[in-house]
């Protein structure tokens, strides 16, 4: 503990030990004199991109931090409740407070079951976080195999969940909202639809769930379908820590930053991952972006400590993957701006690529722990054209 008046320089508190925060903590070790604390509510790292496997019982989704964190990083198992920007402390649920010189804000995203859909908050389950996935897994284990299950959301998480469950012999309906796999090219979308129908999933496009009851879902076209279990996979929500700390966010609750990932309100707070909204133009919420953003957030902190100008973020997309059970998958190729091109890899090769990327997300954290600065990513991609220092978003407080 530093004695009063003798402040340890370069104390960095990383809030959130997911793909972005864990990588950022390791990357900060490029400088030996940084005191790094990682705050996370659980003692284990959660591979969120495997939570559909965890739910279906086809895989685990936690990894011991011991193999992921570089030497000297202090893990505090707790939740941040407020960043006190005046006192430079992070307040924790336990009542503890951590002093900081810099904060890396990497709290990720959460489930989002809409309160506007009657019964959804009460009866639907989500799988966006480890605890909600645990509840869902327990509920599934109680249900007979032939009980009808509804998955709400035609995006990648909904598709992966429906596919994983049908492969386990479940009776699954996928309610897509507008279309199935809207971010994919038409040909990849057809391939997903074909796999799902061949494996017995009833895919309802142009269908919106208007009410959830314990044993049915009602659709906005008036149809009512039996549903012993309803799983909500219709998008992510955001933790409220930034707003609760008086920091400006985008409309969804991501921390509003400039192009160096620095909060527009406080240059000691740097964001990364799903919870960052650089220039109010956030990158796709993804594990793909979270790691590289973690490294770049750490670089911004290291530049500020060194008294140099932080670099503007740079990250290009290359595509997205979806798993279709354990033996098939689709790798959709995309332009740097993340828009799909008409090329995809499917079948077993698609599954192998997906598995490779899931493993890579964790192995690069491990590599960064051994060798800080080793993470590489594809640079480029469209960002607003403005220099870092002028990139501060101007919105009325
Ligand atoms: C089922 C599923 C499948 C997915 N598949 C893919 C995929 O194939 N490809 C892809 O790119 N993305 C995928 N995603 C999205 C991906 O998981 C997220 O975009 C990614 O996890 C974001 O990383 P992150 O580090 O920003 O946040 P997270 O991984 O969510 O980590 C944030 C951490 O911060 C912690 N935290 C939150 N609040 C606090 C607090 N107040 N104090 C302390 N700690 C806090 C959280 O508990 C968590 O441990 C999937 C998501 C799900 C749910």
Coordinates of C-alpha atoms and ligand atoms in Angstrom, one line a residue:
X1 CA 0.0 0.0 0.0
X2 CA 1.4 3.4 -0.8
X3 CA 1.8 5.7 2.1
X4 CA -0.3 8.9 2.1
X5 CA 1.3 11.5 -0.1
X6 CA 3.4 8.8 -1.9
X7 CA 1.3 7.8 -4.8
X8 CA 2.5 4.9 -6.9
X9 CA 2.7 6.3 -10.4
X10 CA 1.0 4.6 -13.3
X11 CA -1.7 2.7 -11.5
X12 CA -4.1 1.3 -14.1
X13 CA -7.4 -0.3 -13.1
X14 CA -8.9 -2.4 -15.9
X15 CA -12.6 -2.9 -15.3
X16 CA -13.9 -6.1 -16.9
X17 CA -11.9 -9.3 -17.6
X18 CA -13.3 -10.3 -20.9
X19 CA -11.6 -10.5 -24.4
X20 CA -10.8 -6.7 -24.4
X21 CA -9.9 -6.1 -20.7
X22 CA -7.7 -9.2 -20.2
X23 CA -5.8 -8.5 -23.4
X24 CA -5.4 -4.9 -22.4
X25 CA -4.1 -5.8 -18.9
X26 CA -1.4 -8.1 -20.5
X27 CA -0.5 -5.5 -23.1
X28 CA 0.2 -2.9 -20.4
X29 CA 3.1 -5.0 -19.2
X30 CA 5.1 -3.7 -22.2
X31 CA 6.1 -1.1 -19.6
X32 CA 7.6 -2.6 -16.4
X33 CA 6.6 0.3 -14.1
X34 CA 2.8 0.0 -14.5
X35 CA 0.8 -1.3 -11.6
X36 CA -2.0 -3.3 -13.2
X37 CA -5.2 -4.4 -11.4
X38 CA -8.0 -6.3 -13.2
X39 CA -11.5 -6.2 -11.7
X40 CA -13.9 -8.9 -12.7
X41 CA -17.0 -10.3 -11.0
X42 CA -15.9 -13.9 -11.4
X43 CA -12.7 -15.7 -10.7
X44 CA -12.7 -17.3 -14.1
X45 CA -12.6 -15.9 -17.7
X46 CA -15.8 -16.4 -19.6
X47 CA -15.6 -17.3 -23.3
X48 CA -18.8 -15.7 -24.2
X49 CA -18.6 -17.0 -27.8
X50 CA -19.0 -20.5 -26.4
X51 CA -22.0 -19.9 -24.2
X52 CA -24.4 -21.5 -26.7
X53 CA -22.2 -24.7 -26.4
X54 CA -22.3 -24.4 -22.6
X55 CA -26.1 -24.1 -22.7
X56 CA -26.5 -27.1 -25.0
X57 CA -24.0 -29.2 -22.9
X58 CA -21.6 -29.5 -25.9
X59 CA -18.8 -27.5 -24.4
X60 CA -17.5 -25.5 -21.5
X61 CA -17.1 -21.7 -21.5
X62 CA -14.7 -20.8 -18.7
X63 CA -10.9 -20.7 -18.5
X64 CA -8.8 -20.2 -15.5
X65 CA -7.3 -16.7 -15.3
X66 CA -4.0 -18.3 -14.1
X67 CA -3.1 -19.2 -17.6
X68 CA -4.3 -16.0 -19.1
X69 CA -2.8 -13.2 -17.0
X70 CA 0.7 -12.0 -17.1
X71 CA 2.9 -12.0 -14.0
X72 CA 2.3 -9.2 -11.6
X73 CA -1.3 -8.4 -12.7
X74 CA -3.5 -8.3 -9.7
X75 CA -7.0 -9.9 -10.2
X76 CA -9.7 -8.4 -7.9
X77 CA -12.9 -10.5 -8.0
X78 CA -15.5 -7.8 -7.5
X79 CA -17.8 -5.5 -9.4
X80 CA -17.1 -1.8 -10.1
X81 CA -20.1 0.2 -9.0
X82 CA -18.8 3.7 -9.8
X83 CA -15.8 5.4 -11.2
X84 CA -15.2 8.5 -9.0
X85 CA -13.5 10.7 -11.6
X86 CA -12.8 13.5 -9.1
X87 CA -11.2 11.3 -6.5
X88 CA -9.5 9.0 -9.1
X89 CA -11.0 5.9 -7.4
X90 CA -13.0 2.9 -8.7
X91 CA -15.6 2.0 -6.1
X92 CA -16.4 -1.7 -5.8
X93 CA -19.5 -3.6 -4.7
X94 CA -17.6 -4.9 -1.6
X95 CA -17.1 -1.4 -0.4
X96 CA -13.4 -1.4 -1.4
X97 CA -12.1 1.5 -3.5
X98 CA -9.1 1.3 -5.9
X99 CA -7.0 4.3 -6.7
X100 CA -6.1 4.9 -10.3
X101 CA -4.1 7.0 -12.6
X102 CA -5.9 5.5 -15.6
X103 CA -8.9 3.3 -16.1
X104 CA -9.5 0.9 -19.0
X105 CA -13.3 0.6 -19.3
X106 CA -13.9 -2.9 -20.7
X107 CA -17.2 -4.0 -19.2
X108 CA -18.5 -5.7 -22.3
X109 CA -22.2 -6.2 -23.0
X110 CA -25.2 -8.0 -21.4
X111 CA -28.4 -9.7 -22.4
X112 CA -31.3 -7.5 -23.4
X113 CA -34.7 -8.9 -22.9
X114 CA -37.1 -6.1 -23.8
X115 CA -39.5 -4.9 -21.2
X116 CA -41.8 -3.7 -24.0
X117 CA -42.7 -7.4 -24.9
X118 CA -45.2 -8.6 -22.3
X119 CA -44.0 -11.6 -20.4
X120 CA -40.5 -11.6 -22.0
X121 CA -38.6 -10.3 -18.9
X122 CA -40.6 -12.7 -16.7
X123 CA -40.5 -15.9 -18.8
X124 CA -37.7 -15.7 -21.4
X125 CA -34.1 -16.7 -20.8
X126 CA -31.0 -15.3 -22.4
X127 CA -27.4 -16.6 -22.8
X128 CA -25.4 -13.4 -23.1
X129 CA -23.7 -13.7 -19.8
X130 CA -22.4 -16.7 -17.8
X131 CA -24.9 -16.5 -15.0
X132 CA -27.9 -16.2 -17.4
X133 CA -26.5 -19.1 -19.5
X134 CA -26.2 -21.2 -16.3
X135 CA -29.9 -20.5 -15.5
X136 CA -30.8 -21.5 -19.1
X137 CA -28.7 -24.6 -19.0
X138 CA -30.4 -25.7 -15.8
X139 CA -33.8 -25.1 -17.2
X140 CA -33.0 -27.1 -20.3
X141 CA -31.8 -30.0 -18.2
X142 CA -35.3 -30.1 -16.6
X143 CA -37.1 -30.1 -19.9
X144 CA -38.0 -33.3 -21.8
X145 CA -36.2 -33.6 -25.0
X146 CA -39.3 -33.2 -27.1
X147 CA -40.6 -30.0 -25.4
X148 CA -40.9 -27.2 -27.9
X149 CA -38.2 -24.5 -27.6
X150 CA -38.4 -21.1 -29.2
X151 CA -35.2 -19.0 -30.0
X152 CA -36.0 -15.4 -30.7
X153 CA -33.5 -13.6 -32.9
X154 CA -32.3 -14.4 -36.4
X155 CA -28.8 -13.0 -36.0
X156 CA -25.7 -15.1 -35.4
X157 CA -26.3 -15.8 -31.7
X158 CA -29.8 -17.0 -32.3
X159 CA -28.7 -19.2 -35.2
X160 CA -25.9 -20.7 -33.3
X161 CA -28.2 -21.4 -30.3
X162 CA -30.9 -23.0 -32.5
X163 CA -28.4 -25.1 -34.3
X164 CA -26.7 -26.3 -31.2
X165 CA -30.0 -27.3 -29.6
X166 CA -31.5 -29.0 -32.6
X167 CA -28.4 -31.1 -32.9
X168 CA -29.0 -32.3 -29.4
X169 CA -32.5 -33.6 -30.5
X170 CA -34.5 -30.6 -29.3
X171 CA -37.6 -29.3 -31.2
X172 CA -36.6 -25.8 -32.1
X173 CA -38.4 -22.8 -33.7
X174 CA -36.3 -19.8 -34.7
X175 CA -38.3 -16.5 -34.8
X176 CA -36.1 -14.2 -36.9
X177 CA -37.8 -10.8 -36.7
X178 CA -37.2 -9.7 -40.3
X179 CA -34.7 -12.0 -41.9
X180 CA -32.4 -14.9 -41.1
X181 CA -28.7 -13.9 -40.8
X182 CA -29.2 -10.3 -42.1
X183 CA -25.5 -9.6 -42.0
X184 CA -24.7 -12.4 -44.4
X185 CA -24.7 -12.5 -48.2
X186 CA -27.7 -14.0 -49.9
X187 CA -25.9 -17.2 -50.7
X188 CA -24.5 -17.7 -47.2
X189 CA -28.0 -17.0 -45.8
X190 CA -29.5 -19.7 -48.1
X191 CA -26.9 -22.1 -46.9
X192 CA -27.8 -21.4 -43.2
X193 CA -31.5 -21.8 -44.0
X194 CA -30.9 -25.1 -45.7
X195 CA -28.9 -26.5 -42.8
X196 CA -31.5 -25.4 -40.3
X197 CA -34.4 -26.9 -42.2
X198 CA -32.5 -30.1 -42.9
X199 CA -32.0 -30.4 -39.1
X200 CA -35.7 -29.8 -38.3
X201 CA -35.6 -26.1 -37.1
X202 CA -38.8 -24.2 -38.0
X203 CA -37.5 -20.8 -39.2
X204 CA -40.0 -18.0 -39.1
X205 CA -39.0 -15.0 -41.1
X206 CA -40.9 -11.7 -41.0
X207 CA -42.2 -12.8 -37.6
X208 CA -42.0 -10.9 -34.4
X209 CA -42.7 -12.2 -30.9
X210 CA -45.3 -10.0 -29.3
X211 CA -45.8 -11.8 -26.0
X212 CA -44.1 -14.6 -24.0
X213 CA -46.1 -16.8 -21.7
X214 CA -44.8 -19.8 -19.7
X215 CA -45.9 -22.3 -22.4
X216 CA -46.5 -20.3 -25.6
X217 CA -45.2 -17.4 -27.6
X218 CA -47.6 -15.1 -29.4
X219 CA -46.5 -13.6 -32.7
X220 CA -47.5 -10.1 -34.0
X221 CA -49.4 -11.8 -36.9
X222 CA -51.7 -13.3 -34.4
X223 CA -50.3 -16.8 -34.4
X224 CA -49.7 -18.5 -31.0
X225 CA -47.1 -21.3 -30.8
X226 CA -46.4 -23.8 -28.1
X227 CA -43.1 -23.0 -26.3
X228 CA -42.0 -24.7 -23.2
X229 CA -38.9 -22.6 -23.2
X230 CA -38.3 -19.2 -24.9
X231 CA -34.7 -18.1 -25.4
X232 CA -34.1 -14.4 -26.1
X233 CA -31.2 -13.8 -28.5
X234 CA -32.3 -10.6 -30.0
X235 CA -29.4 -8.3 -29.2
X236 CA -27.2 -7.1 -26.4
X237 CA -27.6 -4.5 -23.7
X238 CA -24.9 -2.5 -22.0
X239 CA -23.8 -2.2 -18.3
X240 CA -24.7 1.2 -16.8
X241 CA -21.4 1.9 -15.1
X242 CA -20.3 4.7 -17.4
X243 CA -23.6 6.6 -17.1
X244 CA -23.7 5.9 -13.3
X245 CA -20.3 7.5 -13.1
X246 CA -21.4 10.7 -14.9
X247 CA -19.6 9.8 -18.1
X248 CA -21.3 10.4 -21.5
X249 CA -22.4 7.4 -23.4
X250 CA -23.9 6.8 -26.8
X251 CA -27.7 6.1 -27.0
X252 CA -27.1 2.4 -26.0
X253 CA -24.8 3.1 -23.0
X254 CA -21.4 2.5 -24.5
X255 CA -18.7 5.0 -23.3
X256 CA -18.4 7.8 -25.8
X257 CA -14.7 8.2 -26.8
X258 CA -12.6 9.9 -29.3
X259 CA -10.6 7.9 -32.0
X260 CA -7.9 7.1 -29.4
X261 CA -10.6 5.4 -27.2
X262 CA -10.3 8.2 -24.6
X263 CA -13.5 9.2 -22.9
X264 CA -14.8 12.6 -24.2
X265 CA -15.2 13.7 -20.6
X266 CA -12.0 12.5 -19.0
X267 CA -8.6 11.6 -20.5
X268 CA -7.8 9.1 -17.7
X269 CA -10.6 6.8 -18.8
X270 CA -10.0 4.7 -21.9
X271 CA -12.6 2.3 -23.3
X272 CA -12.3 -1.0 -25.2
X273 CA -14.5 -3.8 -26.5
X274 CA -18.3 -3.9 -26.7
X275 CA -18.6 -1.0 -24.2
X276 CA -16.7 1.5 -26.4
X277 CA -18.3 4.0 -28.8
X278 CA -15.4 5.8 -30.6
X279 CA -16.7 9.0 -32.2
X280 CA -20.3 7.6 -31.6
X281 CA -19.5 5.1 -34.4
X282 CA -18.9 1.9 -32.5
X283 CA -17.3 -1.1 -34.2
X284 CA -19.4 -4.3 -34.4
X285 CA -19.8 -5.7 -30.9
X286 CA -17.6 -8.8 -31.4
X287 CA -14.9 -10.8 -29.9
X288 CA -13.1 -10.1 -33.2
X289 CA -12.9 -6.4 -32.4
X290 CA -12.6 -6.7 -28.6
X291 CA -9.0 -8.1 -28.5
X292 CA -7.5 -5.5 -30.9
X293 CA -9.4 -2.7 -29.2
X294 CA -8.0 -3.9 -25.9
X295 CA -4.4 -3.7 -27.2
X296 CA -5.1 -0.2 -28.7
X297 CA -6.7 1.0 -25.4
X298 CA -3.5 -0.2 -23.6
X299 CA -1.4 1.6 -26.2
X300 CA -3.3 4.8 -25.5
X301 CA -2.6 4.5 -21.8
X302 CA 1.1 3.8 -22.4
X303 CA 1.3 6.8 -24.7
X304 CA -0.3 9.0 -22.1
X305 CA 2.1 7.7 -19.4
X306 CA 5.0 8.4 -21.8
X307 CA 3.7 11.9 -22.6
X308 CA 3.4 11.1 -26.3
X309 CA 0.3 11.5 -28.5
X310 CA -1.9 8.4 -28.6
X311 CA -2.5 6.7 -31.9
X312 CA -5.8 6.7 -33.7
X313 CA -7.5 3.3 -33.7
X314 CA -7.2 1.1 -36.8
X315 CA -9.0 -2.2 -37.3
X316 CA -10.4 -3.7 -40.5
X317 CA -13.0 -6.5 -40.5
X318 CA -12.5 -9.6 -42.6
X319 CA -15.8 -11.4 -42.1
X320 CA -17.8 -13.3 -39.5
X321 CA -18.3 -16.9 -38.5
X322 CA -21.3 -18.9 -37.4
X323 CA -21.3 -22.4 -36.1
X324 CA -24.1 -24.8 -37.1
X325 CA -23.8 -27.4 -34.5
X326 CA -20.5 -29.2 -34.0
X327 CA -19.8 -30.3 -37.5
X328 CA -20.8 -27.4 -39.8
X329 CA -20.3 -23.7 -39.9
X330 CA -20.1 -20.7 -42.2
X331 CA -17.3 -18.3 -42.6
X332 CA -18.7 -15.2 -44.4
X333 CA -16.1 -13.0 -46.0
X334 CA -16.5 -9.3 -45.7
X335 CA -15.0 -6.0 -46.8
X336 CA -13.0 -3.9 -44.4
X337 CA -16.1 -2.0 -43.4
X338 CA -17.7 -5.4 -42.4
X339 CA -20.2 -5.5 -45.3
X340 CA -20.5 -9.1 -46.7
X341 CA -19.1 -10.0 -50.1
X342 CA -20.6 -12.9 -52.0
X343 CA -18.1 -15.4 -50.9
X344 CA -18.3 -17.8 -48.0
X345 CA -16.8 -21.1 -46.7
X346 CA -19.3 -23.6 -45.5
X347 CA -19.6 -27.2 -44.2
X348 CA -16.9 -28.9 -42.2
X349 CA -14.3 -26.3 -43.4
X350 CA -16.6 -23.5 -42.1
X351 CA -16.8 -25.3 -38.7
X352 CA -13.0 -25.7 -38.6
X353 CA -12.5 -22.0 -39.2
X354 CA -15.0 -21.1 -36.6
X355 CA -13.3 -23.4 -34.0
X356 CA -9.9 -22.0 -35.0
X357 CA -11.1 -18.4 -34.4
X358 CA -12.7 -19.3 -31.0
X359 CA -9.4 -20.8 -29.9
X360 CA -7.4 -17.9 -31.3
X361 CA -9.4 -15.4 -29.2
X362 CA -8.1 -17.1 -26.0
X363 CA -4.6 -18.2 -27.3
X364 CA -3.7 -14.6 -28.2
X365 CA -4.5 -13.5 -24.7
X366 CA -2.2 -16.2 -23.4
X367 CA 0.5 -15.2 -25.9
X368 CA 0.1 -11.6 -24.9
X369 CA 0.6 -12.7 -21.2
X370 CA 3.9 -14.4 -22.1
X371 CA 5.0 -11.7 -24.6
X372 CA 3.4 -8.3 -24.1
X373 CA 3.0 -6.5 -27.5
X374 CA 2.7 -9.7 -29.5
X375 CA -1.0 -9.3 -30.6
X376 CA -1.4 -8.4 -34.3
X377 CA -4.5 -7.5 -36.1
X378 CA -5.7 -6.4 -39.5
X379 CA -5.3 -2.6 -39.8
X380 CA -7.4 -0.2 -41.9
X381 CA -11.1 -0.1 -42.1
X382 CA -13.3 3.0 -42.3
X383 CA -13.2 5.5 -39.4
X384 CA -14.3 9.1 -39.3
X385 CA -11.7 11.3 -41.0
X386 CA -10.5 13.5 -38.2
X387 CA -7.2 13.7 -36.3
X388 CA -7.2 12.1 -32.9
X389 CA -7.0 15.3 -30.9
X390 CA -9.9 16.9 -32.9
X391 CA -12.0 13.7 -32.7
X392 CA -13.8 14.5 -29.5
X393 CA -17.5 14.1 -30.0
X394 CA -19.4 17.2 -29.3
X395 CA -22.8 16.6 -27.8
X396 CA -24.7 18.6 -25.3
X397 CA -24.2 17.4 -21.8
Ligands
LIG1 C1 -23.6 -16.9 -27.4 C2 -22.7 -15.8 -28.0 C3 -21.9 -16.1 -29.1 C4 -21.1 -15.1 -29.7 N1 -20.3 -15.4 -30.8 C5 -19.5 -14.5 -31.3 C6 -18.6 -14.9 -32.4 O1 -18.7 -15.9 -32.9 N2 -17.8 -13.9 -32.8 C7 -17.6 -12.7 -32.2 O2 -16.8 -11.9 -32.7 N3 -18.4 -12.4 -31.2 C8 -19.3 -13.2 -30.7 N4 -20.1 -12.9 -29.6 C9 -20.0 -11.6 -29.0 C10 -18.8 -11.5 -28.1 O3 -18.9 -12.5 -27.1 C11 -18.6 -10.1 -27.4 O4 -18.7 -9.1 -28.4 C12 -17.3 -10.0 -26.7 O5 -17.4 -10.9 -25.6 C13 -17.0 -8.6 -26.2 O6 -15.8 -8.6 -25.5 P1 -15.5 -7.6 -24.3 O7 -14.2 -7.9 -23.7 O8 -15.9 -6.2 -24.7 O9 -16.7 -8.0 -23.2 P2 -16.9 -9.3 -22.4 O10 -16.3 -10.5 -23.0 O11 -18.4 -9.3 -22.2 O12 -16.2 -9.1 -21.0 C14 -16.6 -8.0 -20.1 C15 -16.3 -8.5 -18.7 O13 -16.5 -7.4 -17.9 C16 -17.2 -7.8 -16.7 N5 -18.0 -6.7 -16.1 C17 -19.1 -6.1 -16.5 N6 -19.5 -5.1 -15.7 C18 -18.5 -5.1 -14.7 C19 -18.3 -4.2 -13.6 N7 -19.1 -3.3 -13.2 N8 -17.2 -4.4 -12.8 C20 -16.3 -5.4 -13.2 N9 -16.4 -6.2 -14.3 C21 -17.5 -6.0 -15.0 C22 -18.2 -8.9 -17.3 O14 -18.7 -9.7 -16.3 C23 -17.2 -9.6 -18.2 O15 -16.4 -10.6 -17.5 C24 -21.0 -13.9 -29.0 C25 -21.7 -13.6 -27.9 C26 -22.5 -14.6 -27.3 C27 -23.3 -14.2 -26.1

